[in-house]
XYZ file of C-alpha atoms in Angstrom:
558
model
C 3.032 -68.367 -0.994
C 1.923 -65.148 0.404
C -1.424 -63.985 0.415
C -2.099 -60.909 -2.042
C -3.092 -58.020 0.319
C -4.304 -54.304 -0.627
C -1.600 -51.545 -0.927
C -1.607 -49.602 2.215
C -3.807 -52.420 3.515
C -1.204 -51.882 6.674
C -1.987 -48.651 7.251
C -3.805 -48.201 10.652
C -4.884 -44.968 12.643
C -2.577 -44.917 15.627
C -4.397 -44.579 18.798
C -6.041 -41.403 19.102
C -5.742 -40.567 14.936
C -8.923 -40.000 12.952
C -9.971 -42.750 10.959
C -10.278 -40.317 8.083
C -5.949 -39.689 8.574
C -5.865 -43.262 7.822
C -8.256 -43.194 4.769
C -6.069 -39.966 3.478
C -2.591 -42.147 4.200
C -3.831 -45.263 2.099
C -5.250 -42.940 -0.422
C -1.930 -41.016 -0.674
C 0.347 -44.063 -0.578
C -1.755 -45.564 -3.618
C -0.721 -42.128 -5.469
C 2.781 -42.570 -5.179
C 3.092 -46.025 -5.996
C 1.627 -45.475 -8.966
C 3.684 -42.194 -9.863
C 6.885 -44.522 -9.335
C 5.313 -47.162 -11.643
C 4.613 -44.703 -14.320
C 7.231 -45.055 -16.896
C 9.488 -42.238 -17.599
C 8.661 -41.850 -21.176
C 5.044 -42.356 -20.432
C 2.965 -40.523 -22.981
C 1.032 -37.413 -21.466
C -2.920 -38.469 -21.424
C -5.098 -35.358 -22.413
C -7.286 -35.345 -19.402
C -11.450 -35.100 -20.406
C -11.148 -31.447 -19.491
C -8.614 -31.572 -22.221
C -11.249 -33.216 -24.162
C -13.759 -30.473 -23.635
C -11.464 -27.361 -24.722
C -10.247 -29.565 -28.126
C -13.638 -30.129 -28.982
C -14.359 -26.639 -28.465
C -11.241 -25.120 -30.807
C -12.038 -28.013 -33.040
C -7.680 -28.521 -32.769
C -5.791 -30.447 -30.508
C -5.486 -28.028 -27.411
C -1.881 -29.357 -26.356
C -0.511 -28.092 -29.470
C -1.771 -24.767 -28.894
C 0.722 -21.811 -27.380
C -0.859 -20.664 -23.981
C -0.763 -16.442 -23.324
C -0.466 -15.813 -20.330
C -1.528 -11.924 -18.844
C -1.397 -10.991 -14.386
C -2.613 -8.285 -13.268
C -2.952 -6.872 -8.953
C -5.511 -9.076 -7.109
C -7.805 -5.752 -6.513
C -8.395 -5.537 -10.597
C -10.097 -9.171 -10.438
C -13.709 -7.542 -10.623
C -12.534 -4.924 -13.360
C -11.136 -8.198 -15.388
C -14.176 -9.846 -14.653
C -16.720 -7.308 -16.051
C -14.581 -6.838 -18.994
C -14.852 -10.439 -19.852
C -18.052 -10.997 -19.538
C -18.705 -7.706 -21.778
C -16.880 -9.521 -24.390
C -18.467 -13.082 -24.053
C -21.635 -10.974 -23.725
C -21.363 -10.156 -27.811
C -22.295 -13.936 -28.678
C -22.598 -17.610 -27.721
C -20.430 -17.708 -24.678
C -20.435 -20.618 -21.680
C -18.130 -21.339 -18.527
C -16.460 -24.370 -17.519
C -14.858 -25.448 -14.352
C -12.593 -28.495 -13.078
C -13.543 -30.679 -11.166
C -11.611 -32.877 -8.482
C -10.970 -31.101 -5.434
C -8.225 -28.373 -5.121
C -5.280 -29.904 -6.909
C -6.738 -27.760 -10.253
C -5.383 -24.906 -8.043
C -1.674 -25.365 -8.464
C -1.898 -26.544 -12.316
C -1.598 -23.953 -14.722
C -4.156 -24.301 -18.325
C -1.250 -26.753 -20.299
C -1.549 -29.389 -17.199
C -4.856 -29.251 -16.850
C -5.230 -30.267 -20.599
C -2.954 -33.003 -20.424
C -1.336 -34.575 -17.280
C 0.361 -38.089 -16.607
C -1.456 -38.381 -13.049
C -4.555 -36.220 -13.039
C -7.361 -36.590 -15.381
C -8.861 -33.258 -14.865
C -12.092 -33.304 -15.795
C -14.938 -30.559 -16.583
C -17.132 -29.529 -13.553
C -18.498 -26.369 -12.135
C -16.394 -22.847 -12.149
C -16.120 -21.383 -8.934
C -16.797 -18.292 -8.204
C -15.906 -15.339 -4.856
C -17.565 -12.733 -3.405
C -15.351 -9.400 -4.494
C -15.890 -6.043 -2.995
C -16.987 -3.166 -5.472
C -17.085 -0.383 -2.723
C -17.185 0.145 1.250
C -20.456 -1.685 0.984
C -21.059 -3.542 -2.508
C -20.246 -6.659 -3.605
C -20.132 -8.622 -6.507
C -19.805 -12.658 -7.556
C -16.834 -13.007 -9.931
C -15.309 -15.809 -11.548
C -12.396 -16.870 -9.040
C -11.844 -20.053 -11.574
C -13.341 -20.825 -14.954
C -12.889 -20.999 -18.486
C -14.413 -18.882 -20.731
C -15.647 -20.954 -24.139
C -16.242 -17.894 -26.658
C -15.863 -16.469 -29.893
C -13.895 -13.143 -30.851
C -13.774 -11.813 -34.386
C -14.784 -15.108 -35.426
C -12.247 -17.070 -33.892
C -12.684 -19.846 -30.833
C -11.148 -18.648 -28.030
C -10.360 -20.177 -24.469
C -9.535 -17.794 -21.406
C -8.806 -19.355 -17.888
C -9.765 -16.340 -15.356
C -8.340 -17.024 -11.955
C -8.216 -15.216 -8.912
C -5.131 -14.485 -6.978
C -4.325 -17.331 -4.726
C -1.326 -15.804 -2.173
C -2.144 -18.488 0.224
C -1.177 -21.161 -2.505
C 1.712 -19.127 -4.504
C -0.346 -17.171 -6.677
C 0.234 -13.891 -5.538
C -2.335 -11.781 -8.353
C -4.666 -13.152 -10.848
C -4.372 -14.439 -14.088
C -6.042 -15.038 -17.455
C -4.686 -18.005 -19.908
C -5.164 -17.703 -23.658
C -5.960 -20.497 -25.657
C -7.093 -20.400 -29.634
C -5.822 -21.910 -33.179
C -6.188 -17.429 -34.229
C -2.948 -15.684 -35.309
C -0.696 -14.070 -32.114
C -1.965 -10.517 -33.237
C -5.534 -11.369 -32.623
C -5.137 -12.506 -28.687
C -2.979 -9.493 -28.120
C -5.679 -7.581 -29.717
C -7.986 -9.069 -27.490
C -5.602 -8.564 -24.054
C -5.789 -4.970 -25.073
C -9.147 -4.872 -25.370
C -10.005 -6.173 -21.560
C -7.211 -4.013 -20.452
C -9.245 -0.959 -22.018
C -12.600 -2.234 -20.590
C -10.654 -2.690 -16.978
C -9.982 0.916 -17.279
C -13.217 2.223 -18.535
C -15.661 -0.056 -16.306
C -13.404 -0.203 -13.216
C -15.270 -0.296 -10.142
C -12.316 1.337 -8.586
C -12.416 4.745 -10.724
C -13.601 7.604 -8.018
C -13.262 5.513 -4.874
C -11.141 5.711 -1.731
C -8.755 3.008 -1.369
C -6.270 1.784 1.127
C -3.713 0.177 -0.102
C -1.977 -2.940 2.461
C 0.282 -5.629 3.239
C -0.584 -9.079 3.628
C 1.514 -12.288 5.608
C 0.625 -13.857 2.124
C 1.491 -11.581 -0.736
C 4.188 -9.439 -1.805
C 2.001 -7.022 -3.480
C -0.850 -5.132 -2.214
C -4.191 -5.300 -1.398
C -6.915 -3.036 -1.687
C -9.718 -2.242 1.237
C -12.475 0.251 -0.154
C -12.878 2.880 2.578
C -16.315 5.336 2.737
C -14.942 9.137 1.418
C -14.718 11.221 4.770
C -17.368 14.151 5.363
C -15.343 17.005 6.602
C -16.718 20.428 6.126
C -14.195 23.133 5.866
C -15.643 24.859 9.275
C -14.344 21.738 10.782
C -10.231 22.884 9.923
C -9.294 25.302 12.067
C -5.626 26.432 11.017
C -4.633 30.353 10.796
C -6.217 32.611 8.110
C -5.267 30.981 4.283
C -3.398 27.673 5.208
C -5.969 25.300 4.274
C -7.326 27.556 0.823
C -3.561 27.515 -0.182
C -3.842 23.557 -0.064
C -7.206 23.372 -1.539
C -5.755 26.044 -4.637
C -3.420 23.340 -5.065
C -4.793 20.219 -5.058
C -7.953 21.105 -6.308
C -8.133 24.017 -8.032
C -5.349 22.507 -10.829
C -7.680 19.574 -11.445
C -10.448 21.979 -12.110
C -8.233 24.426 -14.738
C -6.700 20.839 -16.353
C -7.986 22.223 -19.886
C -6.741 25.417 -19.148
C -3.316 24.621 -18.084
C -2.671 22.197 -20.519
C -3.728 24.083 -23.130
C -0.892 26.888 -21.709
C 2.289 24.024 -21.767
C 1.770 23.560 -17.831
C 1.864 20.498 -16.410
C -0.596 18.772 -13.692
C 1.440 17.046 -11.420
C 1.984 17.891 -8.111
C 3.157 17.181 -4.825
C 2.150 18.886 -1.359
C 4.364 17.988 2.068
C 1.790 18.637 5.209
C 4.525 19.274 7.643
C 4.107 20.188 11.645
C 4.249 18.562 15.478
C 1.513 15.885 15.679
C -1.954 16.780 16.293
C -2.027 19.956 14.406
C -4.810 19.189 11.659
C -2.373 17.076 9.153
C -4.734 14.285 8.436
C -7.951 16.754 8.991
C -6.910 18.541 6.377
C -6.518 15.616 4.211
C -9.847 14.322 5.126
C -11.548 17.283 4.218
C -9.683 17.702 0.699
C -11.305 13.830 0.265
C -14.352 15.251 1.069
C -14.419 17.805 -1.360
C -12.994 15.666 -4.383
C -16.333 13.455 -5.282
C -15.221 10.937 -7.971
C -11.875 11.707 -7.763
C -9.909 8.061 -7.451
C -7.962 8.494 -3.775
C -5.566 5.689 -2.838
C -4.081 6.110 0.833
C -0.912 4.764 1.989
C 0.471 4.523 5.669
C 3.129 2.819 7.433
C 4.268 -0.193 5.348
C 2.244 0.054 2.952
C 3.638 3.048 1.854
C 6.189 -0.029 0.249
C 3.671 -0.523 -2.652
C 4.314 3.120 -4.008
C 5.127 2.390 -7.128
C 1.567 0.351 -7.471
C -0.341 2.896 -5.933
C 1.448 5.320 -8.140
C 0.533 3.295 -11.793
C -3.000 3.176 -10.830
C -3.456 7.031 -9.975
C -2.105 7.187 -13.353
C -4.617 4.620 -14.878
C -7.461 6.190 -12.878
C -7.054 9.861 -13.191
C -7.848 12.241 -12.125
C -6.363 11.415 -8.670
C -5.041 11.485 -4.899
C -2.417 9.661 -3.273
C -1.977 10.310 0.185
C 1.330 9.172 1.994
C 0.940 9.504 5.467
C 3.424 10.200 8.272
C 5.949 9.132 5.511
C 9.253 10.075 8.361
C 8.603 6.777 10.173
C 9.405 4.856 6.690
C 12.194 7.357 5.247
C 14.980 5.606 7.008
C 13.244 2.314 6.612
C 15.894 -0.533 5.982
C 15.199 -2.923 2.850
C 16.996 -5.539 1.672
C 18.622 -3.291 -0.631
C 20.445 -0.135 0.888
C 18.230 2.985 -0.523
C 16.110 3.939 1.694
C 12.320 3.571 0.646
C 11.822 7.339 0.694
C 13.797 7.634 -2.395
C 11.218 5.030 -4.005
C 8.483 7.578 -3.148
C 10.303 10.319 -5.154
C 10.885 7.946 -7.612
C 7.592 7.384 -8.165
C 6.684 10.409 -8.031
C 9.025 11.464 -10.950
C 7.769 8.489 -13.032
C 4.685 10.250 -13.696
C 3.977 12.112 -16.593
C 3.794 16.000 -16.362
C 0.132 16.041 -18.119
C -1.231 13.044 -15.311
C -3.346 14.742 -13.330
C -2.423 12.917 -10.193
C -1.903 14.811 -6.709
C 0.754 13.465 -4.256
C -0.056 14.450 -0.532
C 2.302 13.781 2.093
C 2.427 14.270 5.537
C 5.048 14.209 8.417
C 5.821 15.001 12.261
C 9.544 15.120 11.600
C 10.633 17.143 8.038
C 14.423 17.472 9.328
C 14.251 13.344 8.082
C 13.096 14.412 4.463
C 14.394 17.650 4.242
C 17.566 16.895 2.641
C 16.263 14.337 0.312
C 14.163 16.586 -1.460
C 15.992 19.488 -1.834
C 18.350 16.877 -3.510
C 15.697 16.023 -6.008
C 13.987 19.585 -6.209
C 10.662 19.662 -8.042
C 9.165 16.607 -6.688
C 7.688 18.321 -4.095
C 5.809 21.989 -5.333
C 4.165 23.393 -2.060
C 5.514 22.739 1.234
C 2.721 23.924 3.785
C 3.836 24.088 7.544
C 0.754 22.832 9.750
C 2.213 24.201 13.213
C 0.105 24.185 17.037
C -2.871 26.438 16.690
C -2.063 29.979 17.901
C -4.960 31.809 20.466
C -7.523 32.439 17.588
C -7.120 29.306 16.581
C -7.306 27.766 20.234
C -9.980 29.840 20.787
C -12.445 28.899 17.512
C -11.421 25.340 18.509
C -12.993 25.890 22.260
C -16.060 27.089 20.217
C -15.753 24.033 17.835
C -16.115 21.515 20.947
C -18.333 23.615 23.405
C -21.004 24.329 20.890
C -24.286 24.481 22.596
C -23.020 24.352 26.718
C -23.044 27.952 28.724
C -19.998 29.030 28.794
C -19.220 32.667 27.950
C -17.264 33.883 25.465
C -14.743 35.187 27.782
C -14.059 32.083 29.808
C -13.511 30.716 26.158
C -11.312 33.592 25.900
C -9.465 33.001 28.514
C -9.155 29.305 28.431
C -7.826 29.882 24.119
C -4.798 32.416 25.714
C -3.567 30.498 28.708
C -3.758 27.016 27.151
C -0.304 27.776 25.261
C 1.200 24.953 22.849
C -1.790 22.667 23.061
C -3.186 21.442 19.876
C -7.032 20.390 18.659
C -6.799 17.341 21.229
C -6.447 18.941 24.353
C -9.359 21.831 23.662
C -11.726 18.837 23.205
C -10.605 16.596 26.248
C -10.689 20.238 28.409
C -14.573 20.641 27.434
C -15.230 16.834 27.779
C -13.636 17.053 31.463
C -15.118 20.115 32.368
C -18.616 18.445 31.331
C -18.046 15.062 33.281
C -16.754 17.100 36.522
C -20.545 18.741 36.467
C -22.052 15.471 35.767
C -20.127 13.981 38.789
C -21.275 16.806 40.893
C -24.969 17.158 39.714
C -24.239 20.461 38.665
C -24.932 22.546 35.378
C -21.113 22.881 33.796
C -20.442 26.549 33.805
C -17.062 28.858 33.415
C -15.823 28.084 36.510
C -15.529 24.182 36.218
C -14.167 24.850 32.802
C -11.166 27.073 34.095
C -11.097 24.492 37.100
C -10.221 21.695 34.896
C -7.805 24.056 32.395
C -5.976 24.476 35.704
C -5.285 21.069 36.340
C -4.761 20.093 32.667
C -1.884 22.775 33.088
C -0.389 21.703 36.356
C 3.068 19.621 36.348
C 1.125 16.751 37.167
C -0.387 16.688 33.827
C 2.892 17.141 31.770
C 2.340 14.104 30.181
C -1.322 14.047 29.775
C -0.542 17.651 27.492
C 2.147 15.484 25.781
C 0.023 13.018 25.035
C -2.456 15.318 23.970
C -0.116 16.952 21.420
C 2.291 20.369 22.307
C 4.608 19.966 19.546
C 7.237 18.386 21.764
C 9.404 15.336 20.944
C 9.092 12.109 22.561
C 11.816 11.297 25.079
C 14.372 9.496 23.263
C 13.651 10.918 19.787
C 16.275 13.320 18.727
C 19.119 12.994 21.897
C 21.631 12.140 19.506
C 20.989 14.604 16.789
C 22.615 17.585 15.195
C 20.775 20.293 13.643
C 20.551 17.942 10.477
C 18.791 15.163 12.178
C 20.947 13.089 14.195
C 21.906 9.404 13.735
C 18.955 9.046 11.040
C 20.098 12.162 8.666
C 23.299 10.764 9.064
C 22.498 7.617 7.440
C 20.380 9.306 4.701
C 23.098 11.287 4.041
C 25.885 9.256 3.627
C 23.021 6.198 1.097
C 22.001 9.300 -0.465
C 25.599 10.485 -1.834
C 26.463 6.675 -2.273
C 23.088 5.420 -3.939
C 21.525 8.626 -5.665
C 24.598 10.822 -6.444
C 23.368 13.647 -3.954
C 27.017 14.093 -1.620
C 28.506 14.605 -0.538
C 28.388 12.753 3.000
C 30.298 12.806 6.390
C 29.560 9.475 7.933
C 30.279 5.251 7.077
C 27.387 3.578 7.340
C 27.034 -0.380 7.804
C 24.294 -2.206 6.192
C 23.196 -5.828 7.862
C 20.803 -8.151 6.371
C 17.851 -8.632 8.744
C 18.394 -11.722 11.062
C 22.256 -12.333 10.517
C 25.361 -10.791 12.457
C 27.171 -8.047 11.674
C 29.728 -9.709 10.793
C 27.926 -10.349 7.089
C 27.002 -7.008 6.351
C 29.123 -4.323 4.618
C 30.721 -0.463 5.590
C 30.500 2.248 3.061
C 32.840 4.845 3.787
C 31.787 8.558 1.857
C 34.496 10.615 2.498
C 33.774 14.206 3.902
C 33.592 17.073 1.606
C 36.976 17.774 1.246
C 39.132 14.976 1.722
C 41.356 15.506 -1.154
C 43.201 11.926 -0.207
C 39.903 10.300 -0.356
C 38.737 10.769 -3.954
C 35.350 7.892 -3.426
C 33.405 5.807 -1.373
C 35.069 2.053 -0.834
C 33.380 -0.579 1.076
C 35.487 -2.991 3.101
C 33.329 -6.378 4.609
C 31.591 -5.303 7.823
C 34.048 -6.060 11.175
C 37.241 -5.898 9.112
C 39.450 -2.582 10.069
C 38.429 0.564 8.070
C 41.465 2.176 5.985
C 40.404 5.056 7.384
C 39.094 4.321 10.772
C 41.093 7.151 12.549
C 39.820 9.800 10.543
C 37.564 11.501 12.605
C 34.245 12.154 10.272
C 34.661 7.979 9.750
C 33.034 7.923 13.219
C 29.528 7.716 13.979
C 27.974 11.457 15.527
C 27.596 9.739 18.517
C 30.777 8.839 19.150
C 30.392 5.391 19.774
């Protein structure tokens, strides 16, 4: 007869494993020989966490409906002050769970009653949530809040987003024996108080990505200081910006009152390094308590998010920055996420005082796509190189308090043609290390010195780099005077996704990571083509009805 022996007695670290691997092994085996032992039509045990919410409700909790509300990640600490507003008005306490992190993945039902897990009541557990670029505050990250409203027991579960374990934005579960009408009362009250109280009403925010989420995250960022002596662009540029973004916000009674709506929508346009993002600095600057949400690169994605919460928050900014290198971004769906952006921006009421602000090195990619949806975009202000006054103020800007004379300034502001903001301050900052090097005061002629070598050939790229307005190499050598290979492909989703046509090229569209061969060609006949009265789509690879016809081929002829 054999000898009775523990379960996962033969477990042994391997050489080299922790004993504690071997502990977790035996530990883990014991689990799932008792899950296979465990009866099919076991009856669910209320766990003693369970317990503690029926006692509570004074009703068995597992025959009580859970309501479930999510809301973005960043709107934890606006949930969590509105909560504890409400369990402020009377006897109120918080529970936890206990038992390590398996509480995590369990929504309220399990934790009441599981097979496996006796949950049971332990300590909530709370994170450190920022409030601004440098506050903080402790909030709930997971607890149960035991309360009463209008004289009813209530139950919430407040969790923090967990995108790291599937839980990609935070969550409150409602549990009471009360009528449906009095938790959605309730909802609606925290969603007023996350409005009202939000610690996210008049700040700057940048919105991100994560490797973890799909949605986006929120970093508070301290509101720039940019006096308007510190934009330099020709004479009424920047007060023609300010009229508009500002100016509206400050006549909202006025204009309302008149049938005229608030919305609007300003394009920055010009080569980069002209005073795009300057200027947008110094309209932040200028807009105290005005909510500001900035978007860049791929977080420009989250649009429509950013969008609902200028809403929410009004009044306020939404800056979309150097939105050409997204336009012709590919998703898995073919429209392009600039039409997203307009999108959003058309979901907006007239009345919400909400300012888009936009700003691009390349407006030949976004041209067409808003003159196809006109209205989106009110005041389109070109921010082009500085001309000699403005080179000139700029020399003054950066060589405040050194000895040069106003004419070397002069001179330096009406030879240094097509240079932008960038190259004034690295001339003054040479010109002062060359007199440093040489133990010498800096002076007119070591400034002209160093212009003349920032000019030569040899410095072509250093001005490029610098900013002059020129393209990189490679940008634009396939284009026509409509944008090349990317217009072309706006062109031809924008007449076949958003009705705008019509368009002149085909245009393939390849999931990300798979051949060609899987994709699909839509063909958008040219304007004209009275034998070709629609787009068809054939499976990408396959022969083209209409290969031969010459606008089927792509502009650069490959």
């Amino acid at each position: 007869m054999s000898e009775p022996h523990e379960s996962g007695a033969g477990i042994r670290p391997a050489d080299g494993q922790p004993q504690a691997d071997a502990d977790f092994l035996r530990s883990f085996k014991r689990f799932l020989e008792r899950v296979n032992e465990t009866p099919p039509d076991a009856r669910v045990q209320r766990t003693p966490f369970g317990e503690e919410l029926s006692d509570f409700l004074g009703a068995d909790a597992e025959a009580l409906p859970v309501v479930v509300e999510e809301f973005a990640s960043y709107r934890i600490v606006d949930a969590d002050i509105a909560l504890e507003e409400i369990a402020g008005r009377g006897e109120a306490r918080l529970v936890g769970v206990a038992g390590g992190s398996a509480h995590a993945h369990a929504g309220l039902a399990e934790l009441i009653s599981s097979p496996h897990l006796p949950f049971k009541p332990g300590p909530a557990e709370f994170a450190e949530k920022a409030t601004g670029p440098k506050t903080t505050r402790q909030v709930v990250s997971f607890g149960a809040r035991l309360l009463s409203y209008r004289g009813a027991r209530v139950v919430i579960m407040q969790r923090a987003s967990r995108p790291d374990m599937g839980r990609p934005q935070s969550q409150l579960e409602v549990l009471t024996t009360a009528e449906p009408a009095l938790v959605s009362e309730l909802l609606g009250e925290v969603r007023s108080l996350m409005v009202e109280r939000s610690v996210l009403r008049g700040k700057v925010l940048a919105f991100e990505s994560s490797d973890f989420r799909m949605d986006a995250g929120a970093t508070f960022l301290e509101r720039p200081d940019v006096a308007e002596g510190d934009v330099i662009l020709p004479f009424g540029v920047l007060e023609s910006v300010v009229a508009h973004v500002i100016e509206i916000g400050r006549q909202r009674e006025v204009l309302l009152a008149a049938g005229q709506h608030l919305k609007r929508g300003v394009l920055l346009y010009g080569p980069p390094g002209t005073g795009k993002t300057l200027t947008v600095r110094h309209l932040l600057s200028r807009t105290e308590g005005v909510t500001a949400v900035l978007l860049t690169g791929s977080s420009i994605q989250h649009i429509s998010a950013a969008a609902e919460l200028a809403r929410t928050l009004q009044p306020s900014i939404v800056v979309l920055e150097d939105i050409d290198l997204v336009a012709m971004e590919r998703h898995a769906s073919p429209q392009p996420l600039l039409f997203e952006v307009l999108d959003a921006l058309d979901g907006l009421d007239g009345d919400a005082d909400v300012a888009f602000i936009m700003t691009t090195n390349r407006v030949q990619v976004l041209e067409r796509a808003l003159v196809s949806r006109p209205g989106r975009v009110d005041l389109a202000v070109e921010i082009a190189l500085p001309g000699g006054p403005e080179r000139f103020r700029l020399l003054e800007k950066y060589a405040a308090g050194l000895p040069f004379s106003e004419a070397a300034l002069a001179e330096a502001a009406q030879r240094a043609e097509q240079t932008t903001g960038s190259f004034s301050k690295e001339l003054v900052r040479r010109a002062v290390l060359t007199a440093a090097r040489k133990g010498v005061e800096v002076d007119d002629d070591i400034l002209l010195h160093e212009l003349d070598e920032l000019m030569s050939a040899q410095s072509a790229l250093t001005r490029r780099l610098l900013g002059d307005g020129s393209e990189p190499d490679g940008i634009g050598d396939d284009s026509d005077d409509e944008g090349g290979m990317s217009a072309a492909a706006a062109q031809a989703r924008a007449a076949l996704f958003e009705g705008t046509g019509p368009a002149r090229y085909s245009t393939t569209y390849v999931p990300l990571g798979v051949q060609s061969d899987f994709g699909w060609t839509a063909h958008v006949p040219a304007s004209g083509d009275s034998d070709q009265p629609g787009a068809t789509s054939v499976p990408s690879g396959s022969e083209h009805p209409d290969t031969k016809h010459p606008d089927a081929q792509r502009p650069d002829g490959a």
